[in-house]
Amino acid sequence: MRPLLATPEEIIKENTVLVERAIQYYKSKDWDNLNKTPVMIDQDGNVLSHFGDQTWDVTHYIDVKIVSKKRASFTHLTTISLLQEQKLLAFLGLFAVGTLRQGATIKTTTFLERNLNLTQVYKYIESIKADSICVLNHPIQFSRFCEYLKSLKMSGPYISKLIVALNWIQAVRKQTPIKLSLPLTTSITELGRQLGCPTKLESEQFYAIPSRLMQLIYSKAIEYIDTYYPIRDTLLAIQTEQQDNYEIGKAVVDRKIKTGQWNWLTSNSPHYKAEITKAKPQKPTDILQSYASNIEIKGLIPLKITEFDWLYSHILMCCFLVCGAFSGMRRSELYGLHSDSFKTLKLKEQTFYSLQSMHSKMTPAVPEKAEWLTSPIAGKAIELASALTQNMRIQLMLSDDRLDNERASSIWLVQKLKSRTPNIFTGPPFVKHYQRLVKEAGAIVNEQDYEEFKLLNPNLNIHAYKQKIIVGKPWALTTHQLRRTFAVFGKRYNLLSDVAIKQQYKHIYLPMSQWYSEGGVAAKIKHVKVDSELNNLLQEVDREVTTQLLHQWYNSDDKLFGKKGIDVVKDRENTAVKYSSWDALYAQVSAGRISIAGTLHSYCMAGYECRMEKVVSPTNCFNCENVVIDETKAQAWQKRHQWIVETITEMEQHTKLSQSQLSHFITQLRAAEKVMDYFEISYTPYKPEIEIRQL
């Protein structure tokens, strides 16, 4: 069977029959036939996993360049009924009801994470000797389960994920034999907060790196790239010759085994590797020595094979870091980079650089091609990484395994064991190279870094960061910090707006982009030096302009409109002393008793006490008791009248406006016409054609 991972309709129809059969086997407890049900097949139709297997291999349904988890495990339960129940839920999640969104398909990563979360729940169910997860339907049992979760002292968000997994079972109970109905009395998020450890209630935002540490780390990575970029072909030649040297030795040993010359040895023998080493035509150190002697700068190439392999991976990590640091790409997007990812575009005598990859964070199951603006150094990093992994990519391309063929486009490959095909550079080995780079860069946290860290990262979990960021210790670098740092420093130095971050990061909502850049504005403000003399001068000018405007209103014959404007005109005949002289008005303005806030269409005498919630729509302010409209503002109403008429005309060329849509414009037009009539401004009245429709 094929999981519902963006599959064609005919496959869905094929799966439906087998799903119904599996449910029938489950209901009748026909475990033998149920266990024989195929769960995973490869592209050639070969069965990879059956229902009864302890692990289900989903390797053929993931992007091996991005996803490291490749199997769903069911080794944790000994109770047959519980084991079959969890497997059936996983089975149905893959083939029938994986997602609650209409028409959507489940992602492999979603399936694996949900199964992992349900594993935690099923361990508890087995511990209380129950035979089904439906035991949680009883309020007392569910209460005990909640107490168990609380005793684990896990984070609130993680507990919420466990409840979400249970909520999925409940939501699809009409399509499955497992009729779970949780006695929830509060929201899942709130329940997670109630059951979570008090020190782990908040989801901690990934850290932005303090500026001094960032410069040290990034500079060291760039130094590696600049140093080894000129000799990239030499590094590739060494790696290729080392691999060829191994292949020759292996071929010699395999030939002796095949011809029967060595009956005492097999490919599974513990001595097999040793014999290959003996059969190699050259020693690895001799190969290194031959190339190192031709390099002008001594010491660039280590003379020990283990040190050379470490350096090879270390340079690759630096290339990866630079691409992430100067683009803000996600980890999965970085792993999608290939040898032709760096692009250059010239537009109006300006050159733009970008990285091309695939992203799937906010997309359906199928990744989409996208580009991220970057710096020229990223192009250098891509070229260096491509050169270092050229021979490895050729090996993968020539392989008979389709999974190897998929990995062949990646430039983030390592081959620590020559006997195995190259693999994606990730996991703990990658983290060790991060740690080594930080130490080489001397990125040790000091007091100033610590204070800046708290400024750049306002959404901190106080209990978590104190264990990770310690004064006097190396900075704890992770890949996602590169993304946060890019956004924060872009905002801090006015290089990026919120909209630009949204575009660069492929976000759907602007608040998410603002969340990423939080801390940037605070850091910018802290370093702003206030010119008190200039500030006082600006305030003085503002008071004088306000006073002059008020004096003109109360002591001239100028026309004024609006409720407050008409009141001002009436007061001119009996102007109080405080409004008759310029100095008296200035004193009132300086004391804050009178203020004026200007909008695009009027003045507001309520000043900044008004929340200005309706300022974007002039008609909402039109009848306000604090509005004043003079001849200058009346011109703005005339322009708005013209714009609305043009907008209606243009829209009606494409579609007939409904009465509700038209009424939105008409109210603004009538308000504008009242203003223009009062100020004797000529205009062409708009007469809409009202159509009565029979509903």
Short mmCIF file of C-alpha atoms in Angstrom, two decimals, residues 450-458 518-520 522-523:
data_model
loop_
_atom_site.label_atom_id
_atom_site.label_comp_id
_atom_site.label_asym_id
_atom_site.label_seq_id
_atom_site.Cartn_x
_atom_site.Cartn_y
_atom_site.Cartn_z
CA TYR A 450 25.27 38.20 28.37
CA GLU A 451 23.50 41.55 28.75
CA GLU A 452 23.18 41.98 24.99
CA PHE A 453 21.86 38.42 24.75
CA LYS A 454 18.98 39.27 27.11
CA LEU A 455 18.26 42.43 25.11
CA LEU A 456 18.18 40.62 21.76
CA ASN A 457 16.08 37.75 23.10
CA PRO A 458 13.09 39.17 25.02
CA GLU A 518 11.92 40.77 18.24
CA GLY A 519 14.85 42.24 20.08
CA GLY A 520 16.20 44.06 17.04
CA ALA A 522 15.09 47.23 21.38
CA ALA A 523 18.79 46.93 20.55
#
